[in-house]
Short mmCIF file of C-alpha atoms in Angstrom, two decimals:
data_model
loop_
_atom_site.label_atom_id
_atom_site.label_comp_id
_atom_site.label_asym_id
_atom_site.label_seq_id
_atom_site.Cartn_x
_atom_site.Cartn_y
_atom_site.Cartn_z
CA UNK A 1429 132.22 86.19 134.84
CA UNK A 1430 133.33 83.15 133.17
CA UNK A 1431 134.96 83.19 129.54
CA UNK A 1432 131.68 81.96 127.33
CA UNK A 1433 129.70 84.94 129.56
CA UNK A 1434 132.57 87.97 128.61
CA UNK A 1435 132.82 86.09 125.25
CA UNK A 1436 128.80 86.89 124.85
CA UNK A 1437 128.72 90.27 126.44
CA UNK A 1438 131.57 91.44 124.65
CA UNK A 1439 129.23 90.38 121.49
CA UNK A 1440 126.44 92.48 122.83
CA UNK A 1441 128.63 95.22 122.78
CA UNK A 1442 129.89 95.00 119.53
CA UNK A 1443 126.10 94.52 118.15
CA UNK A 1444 125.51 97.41 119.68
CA UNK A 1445 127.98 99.29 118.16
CA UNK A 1446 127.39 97.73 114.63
CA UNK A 1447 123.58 99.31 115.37
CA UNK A 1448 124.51 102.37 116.15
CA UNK A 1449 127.22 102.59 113.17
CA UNK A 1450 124.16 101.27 110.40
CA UNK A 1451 122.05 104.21 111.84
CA UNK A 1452 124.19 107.05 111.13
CA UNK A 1453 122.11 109.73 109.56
CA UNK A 1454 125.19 110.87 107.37
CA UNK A 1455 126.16 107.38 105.85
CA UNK A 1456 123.63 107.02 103.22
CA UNK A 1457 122.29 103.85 101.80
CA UNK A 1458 124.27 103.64 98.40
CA UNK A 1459 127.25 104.37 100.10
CA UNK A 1460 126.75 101.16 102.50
CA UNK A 1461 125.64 99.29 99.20
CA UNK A 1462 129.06 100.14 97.96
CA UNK A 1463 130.40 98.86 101.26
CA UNK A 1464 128.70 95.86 101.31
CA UNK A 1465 129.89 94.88 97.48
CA UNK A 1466 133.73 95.62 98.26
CA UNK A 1467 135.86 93.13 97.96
CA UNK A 1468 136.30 92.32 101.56
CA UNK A 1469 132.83 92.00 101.73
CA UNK A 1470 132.29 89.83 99.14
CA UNK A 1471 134.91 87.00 100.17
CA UNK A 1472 132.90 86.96 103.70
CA UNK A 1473 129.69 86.94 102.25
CA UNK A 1474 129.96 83.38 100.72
CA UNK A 1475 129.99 82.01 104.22
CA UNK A 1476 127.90 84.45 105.66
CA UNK A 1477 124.54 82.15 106.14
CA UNK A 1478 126.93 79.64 107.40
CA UNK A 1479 128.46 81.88 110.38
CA UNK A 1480 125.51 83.48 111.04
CA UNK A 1481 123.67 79.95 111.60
CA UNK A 1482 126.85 79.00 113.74
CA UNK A 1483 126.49 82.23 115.60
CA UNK A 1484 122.73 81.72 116.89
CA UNK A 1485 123.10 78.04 117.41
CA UNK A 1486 125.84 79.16 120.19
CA UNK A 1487 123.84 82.09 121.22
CA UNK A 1488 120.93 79.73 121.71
CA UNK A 1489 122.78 77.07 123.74
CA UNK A 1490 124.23 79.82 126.27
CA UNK A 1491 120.45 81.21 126.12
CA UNK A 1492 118.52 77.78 127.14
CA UNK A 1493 121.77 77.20 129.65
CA UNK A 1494 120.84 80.68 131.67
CA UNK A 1495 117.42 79.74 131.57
CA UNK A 1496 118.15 76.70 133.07
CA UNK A 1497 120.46 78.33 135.76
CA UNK A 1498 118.07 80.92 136.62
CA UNK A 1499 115.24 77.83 137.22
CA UNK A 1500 117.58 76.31 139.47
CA UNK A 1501 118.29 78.84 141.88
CA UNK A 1502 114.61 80.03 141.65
CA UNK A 1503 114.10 76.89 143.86
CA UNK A 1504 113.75 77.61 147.60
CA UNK A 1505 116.47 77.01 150.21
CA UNK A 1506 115.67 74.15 152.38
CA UNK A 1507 115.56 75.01 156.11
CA UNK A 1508 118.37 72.59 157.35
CA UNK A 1509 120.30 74.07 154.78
CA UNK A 1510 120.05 77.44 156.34
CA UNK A 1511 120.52 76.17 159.71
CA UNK A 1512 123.85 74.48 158.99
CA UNK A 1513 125.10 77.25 156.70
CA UNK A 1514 123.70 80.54 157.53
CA UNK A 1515 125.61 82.36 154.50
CA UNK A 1516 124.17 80.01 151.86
CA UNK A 1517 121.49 82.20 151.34
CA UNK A 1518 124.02 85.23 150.40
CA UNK A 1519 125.47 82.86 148.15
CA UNK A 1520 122.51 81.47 147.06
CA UNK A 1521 120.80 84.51 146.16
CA UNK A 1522 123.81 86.10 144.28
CA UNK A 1523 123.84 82.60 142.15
CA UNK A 1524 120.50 83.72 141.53
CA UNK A 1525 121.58 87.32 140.16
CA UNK A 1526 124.39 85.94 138.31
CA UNK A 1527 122.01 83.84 136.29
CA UNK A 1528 119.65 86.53 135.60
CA UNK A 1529 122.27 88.96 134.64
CA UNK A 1530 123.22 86.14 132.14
CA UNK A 1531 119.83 85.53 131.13
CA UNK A 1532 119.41 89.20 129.96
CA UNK A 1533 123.10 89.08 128.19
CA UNK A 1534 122.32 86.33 126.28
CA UNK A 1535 118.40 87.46 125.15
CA UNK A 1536 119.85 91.16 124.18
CA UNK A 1537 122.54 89.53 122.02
CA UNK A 1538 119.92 87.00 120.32
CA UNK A 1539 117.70 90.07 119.62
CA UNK A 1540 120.69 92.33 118.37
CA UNK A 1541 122.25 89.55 115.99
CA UNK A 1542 118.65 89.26 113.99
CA UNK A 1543 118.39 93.17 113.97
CA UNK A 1544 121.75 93.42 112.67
CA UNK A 1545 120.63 91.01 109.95
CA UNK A 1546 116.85 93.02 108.85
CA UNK A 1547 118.90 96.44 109.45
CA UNK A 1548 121.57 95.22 106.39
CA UNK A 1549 118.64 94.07 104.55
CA UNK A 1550 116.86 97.34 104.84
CA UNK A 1551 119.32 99.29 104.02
CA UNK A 1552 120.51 97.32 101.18
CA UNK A 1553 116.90 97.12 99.65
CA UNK A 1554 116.67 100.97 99.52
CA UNK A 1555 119.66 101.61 98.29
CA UNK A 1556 118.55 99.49 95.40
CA UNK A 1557 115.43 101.06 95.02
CA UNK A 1558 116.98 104.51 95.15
CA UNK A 1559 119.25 103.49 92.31
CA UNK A 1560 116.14 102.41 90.37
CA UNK A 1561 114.38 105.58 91.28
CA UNK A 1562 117.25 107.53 89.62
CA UNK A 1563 117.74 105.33 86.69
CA UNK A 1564 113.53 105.79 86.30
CA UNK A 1565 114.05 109.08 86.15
CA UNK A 1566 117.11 109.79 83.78
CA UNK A 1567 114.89 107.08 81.43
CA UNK A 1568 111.81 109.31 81.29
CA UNK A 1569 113.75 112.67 81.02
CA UNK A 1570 115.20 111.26 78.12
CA UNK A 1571 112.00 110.03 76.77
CA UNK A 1572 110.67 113.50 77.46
CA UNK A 1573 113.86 115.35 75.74
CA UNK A 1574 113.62 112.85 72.69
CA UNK A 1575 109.14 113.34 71.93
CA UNK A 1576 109.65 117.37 72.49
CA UNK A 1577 112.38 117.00 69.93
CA UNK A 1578 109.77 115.13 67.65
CA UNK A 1579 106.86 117.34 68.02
CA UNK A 1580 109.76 120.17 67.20
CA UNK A 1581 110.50 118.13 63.88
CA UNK A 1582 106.90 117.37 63.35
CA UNK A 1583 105.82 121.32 63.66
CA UNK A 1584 108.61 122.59 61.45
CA UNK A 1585 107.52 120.07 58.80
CA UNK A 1586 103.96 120.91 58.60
CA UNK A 1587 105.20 124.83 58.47
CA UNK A 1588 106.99 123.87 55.55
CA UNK A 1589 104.57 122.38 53.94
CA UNK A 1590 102.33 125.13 54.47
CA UNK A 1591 104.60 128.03 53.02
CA UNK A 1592 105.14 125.41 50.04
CA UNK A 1593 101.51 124.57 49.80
CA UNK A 1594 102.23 120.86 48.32
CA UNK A 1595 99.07 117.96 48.87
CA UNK A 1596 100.98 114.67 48.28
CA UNK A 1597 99.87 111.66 49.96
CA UNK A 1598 103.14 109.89 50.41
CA UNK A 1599 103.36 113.09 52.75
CA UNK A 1600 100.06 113.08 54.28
CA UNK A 1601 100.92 109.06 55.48
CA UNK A 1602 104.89 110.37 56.77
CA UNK A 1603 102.81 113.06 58.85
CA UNK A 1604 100.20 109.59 59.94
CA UNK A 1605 103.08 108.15 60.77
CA UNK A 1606 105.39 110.86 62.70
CA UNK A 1607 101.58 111.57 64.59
CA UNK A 1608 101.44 107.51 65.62
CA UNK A 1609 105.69 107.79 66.65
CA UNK A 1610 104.48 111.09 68.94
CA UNK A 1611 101.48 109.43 70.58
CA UNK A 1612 103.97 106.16 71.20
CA UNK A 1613 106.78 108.32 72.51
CA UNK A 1614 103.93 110.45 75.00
CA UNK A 1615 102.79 106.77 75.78
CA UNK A 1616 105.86 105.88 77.05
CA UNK A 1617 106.75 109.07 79.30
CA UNK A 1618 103.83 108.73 80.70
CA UNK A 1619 104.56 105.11 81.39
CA UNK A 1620 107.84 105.93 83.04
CA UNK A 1621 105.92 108.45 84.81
CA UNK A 1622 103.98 106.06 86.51
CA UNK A 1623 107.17 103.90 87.19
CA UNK A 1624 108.47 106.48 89.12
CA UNK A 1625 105.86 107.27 90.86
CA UNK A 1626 105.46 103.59 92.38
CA UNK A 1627 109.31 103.90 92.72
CA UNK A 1628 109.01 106.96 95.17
CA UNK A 1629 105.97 105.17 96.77
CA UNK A 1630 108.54 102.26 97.54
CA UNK A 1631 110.90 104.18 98.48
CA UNK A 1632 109.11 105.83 101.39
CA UNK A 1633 107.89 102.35 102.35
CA UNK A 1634 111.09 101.43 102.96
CA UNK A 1635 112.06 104.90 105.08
CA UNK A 1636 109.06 104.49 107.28
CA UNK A 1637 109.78 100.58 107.89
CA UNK A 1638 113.45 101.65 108.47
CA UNK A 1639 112.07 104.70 111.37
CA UNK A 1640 109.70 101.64 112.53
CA UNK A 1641 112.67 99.78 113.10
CA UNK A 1642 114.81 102.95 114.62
CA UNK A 1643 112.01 103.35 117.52
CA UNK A 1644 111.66 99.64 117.88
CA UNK A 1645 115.63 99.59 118.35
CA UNK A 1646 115.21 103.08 121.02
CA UNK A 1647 112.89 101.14 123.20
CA UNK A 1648 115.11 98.21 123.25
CA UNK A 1649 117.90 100.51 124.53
CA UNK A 1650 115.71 101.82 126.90
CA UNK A 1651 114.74 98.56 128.61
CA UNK A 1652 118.20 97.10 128.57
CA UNK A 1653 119.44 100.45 129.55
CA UNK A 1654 116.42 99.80 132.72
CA UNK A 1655 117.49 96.29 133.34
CA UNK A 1656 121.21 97.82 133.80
CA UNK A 1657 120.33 99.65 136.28
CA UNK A 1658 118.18 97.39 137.92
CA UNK A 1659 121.30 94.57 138.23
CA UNK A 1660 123.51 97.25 139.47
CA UNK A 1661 121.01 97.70 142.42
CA UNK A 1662 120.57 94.51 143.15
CA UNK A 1663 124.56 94.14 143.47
CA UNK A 1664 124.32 96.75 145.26
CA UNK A 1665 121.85 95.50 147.75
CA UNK A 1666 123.24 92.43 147.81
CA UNK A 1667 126.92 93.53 148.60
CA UNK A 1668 125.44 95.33 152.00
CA UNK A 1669 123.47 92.78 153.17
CA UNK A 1670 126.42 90.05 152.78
CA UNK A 1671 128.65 93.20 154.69
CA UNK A 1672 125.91 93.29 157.46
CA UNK A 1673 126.34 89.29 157.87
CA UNK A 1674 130.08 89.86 158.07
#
């Protein structure tokens, strides 16, 4: 394998790894927020459009060059060729397989670099919606805390004006008035209410696009884990039949 072909594969690997790293079940999304703002982070993230358009540009020039290889030993062997060099074919056909393997190299480490890329942005997208979730809540628990402390205030004052039996209408318009503040104050819980519950509703938007994207990633394993195999037998199979010709 030449050096741009173990410089790509050894970048499929470590997308792979990145992958499987993002979708550990006990690293949870705020904590990879925090990750993602450290400082480290932050002085690479500057240039990070920049290396990641470097990145595919490369990817796609080793990409177009396998497909190119692969079309050029896809050609048939002319029969004056075999006739004057009887292992050409051998050669020929293991060209052939080199190319292909290359081909698949290069595709798999296209594919992983842009899931890489929607996996970050996933994840960072829920963490920020679970940190809006939370701050929803805390905002209409307070708002609850603070109109059950008003209707306590607003039932102890009409009990004392009951025991004192006093009609005064600079009282009757405070009691308008705390009765508007309590309506204003249920208003707004039920306002945050509704805040979190299309917060929540988000939130398991984001979970089920983020499992989506968990089987989508499984089935990619599973055919690159297929076309493995299927390379391996091929080498195989093509390592007896250039032993037979020996």
């Amino acid at each position: 394998m030449t050096l741009q072909w173990t410089f790509v594969a050894t970048c499929l690997y470590i997308e792979v790894f990145i992958i499987l790293l993002l979708m550990m079940p006990f690293i949870s999304p705020p904590r990879w927020q925090t990750i993602f703002r450290s400082r480290i982070v932050s002085s690479v993230k500057s240039y990070a459009n920049l290396y990641f358009n470097i990145f595919i540009f490369v990817l796609l020039l080793l990409f177009f060059e396998s497909i190119r290889e692969v079309r050029k030993y896809s050609e048939p062997m002319s029969l004056e060729d075999l006739k004057h060099h009887p292992e050409a074919e051998t050669m020929y056909h293991m060209k052939l397989f080199r190319a292909q393997r290359n081909l698949y190299i290069a595709g798999f480490a296209l594919l992983l670099w842009f899931l890489i890329r929607r996996l970050v942005l996933l994840i960072a997208n829920e963490a920020s919606l679970m940190a809006e979730s939370v701050a929803a809540r805390r905002q209409a628990e307070s708002a609850t805390e603070a109109a059950r402390k008003m209707l306590d205030e607003k039932d102890n004052t009409q009990n004392l004006k009951k025991e004192e039996k006093k009609e005064v209408s600079g009282d009757e318009a405070a009691s308008m008035k705390e009765d508007m503040d309590v309506i204003k104050a249920r208003e707004q819980v039920e306002q945050m209410k509704e805040e979190l519950y299309h917060a929540r509703i988000e939130v398991e938007t984001i979970k089920k696009q983020a499992e989506s994207v968990n089987r989508e990633y499984d089935r990619l394993l599973e055919e690159h884990r297929q076309l493995q195999e299927k390379m391996t037998q091929k080498d195989g199979a093509g390592d007896v039949e250039s032993k037979k010709d020996n």
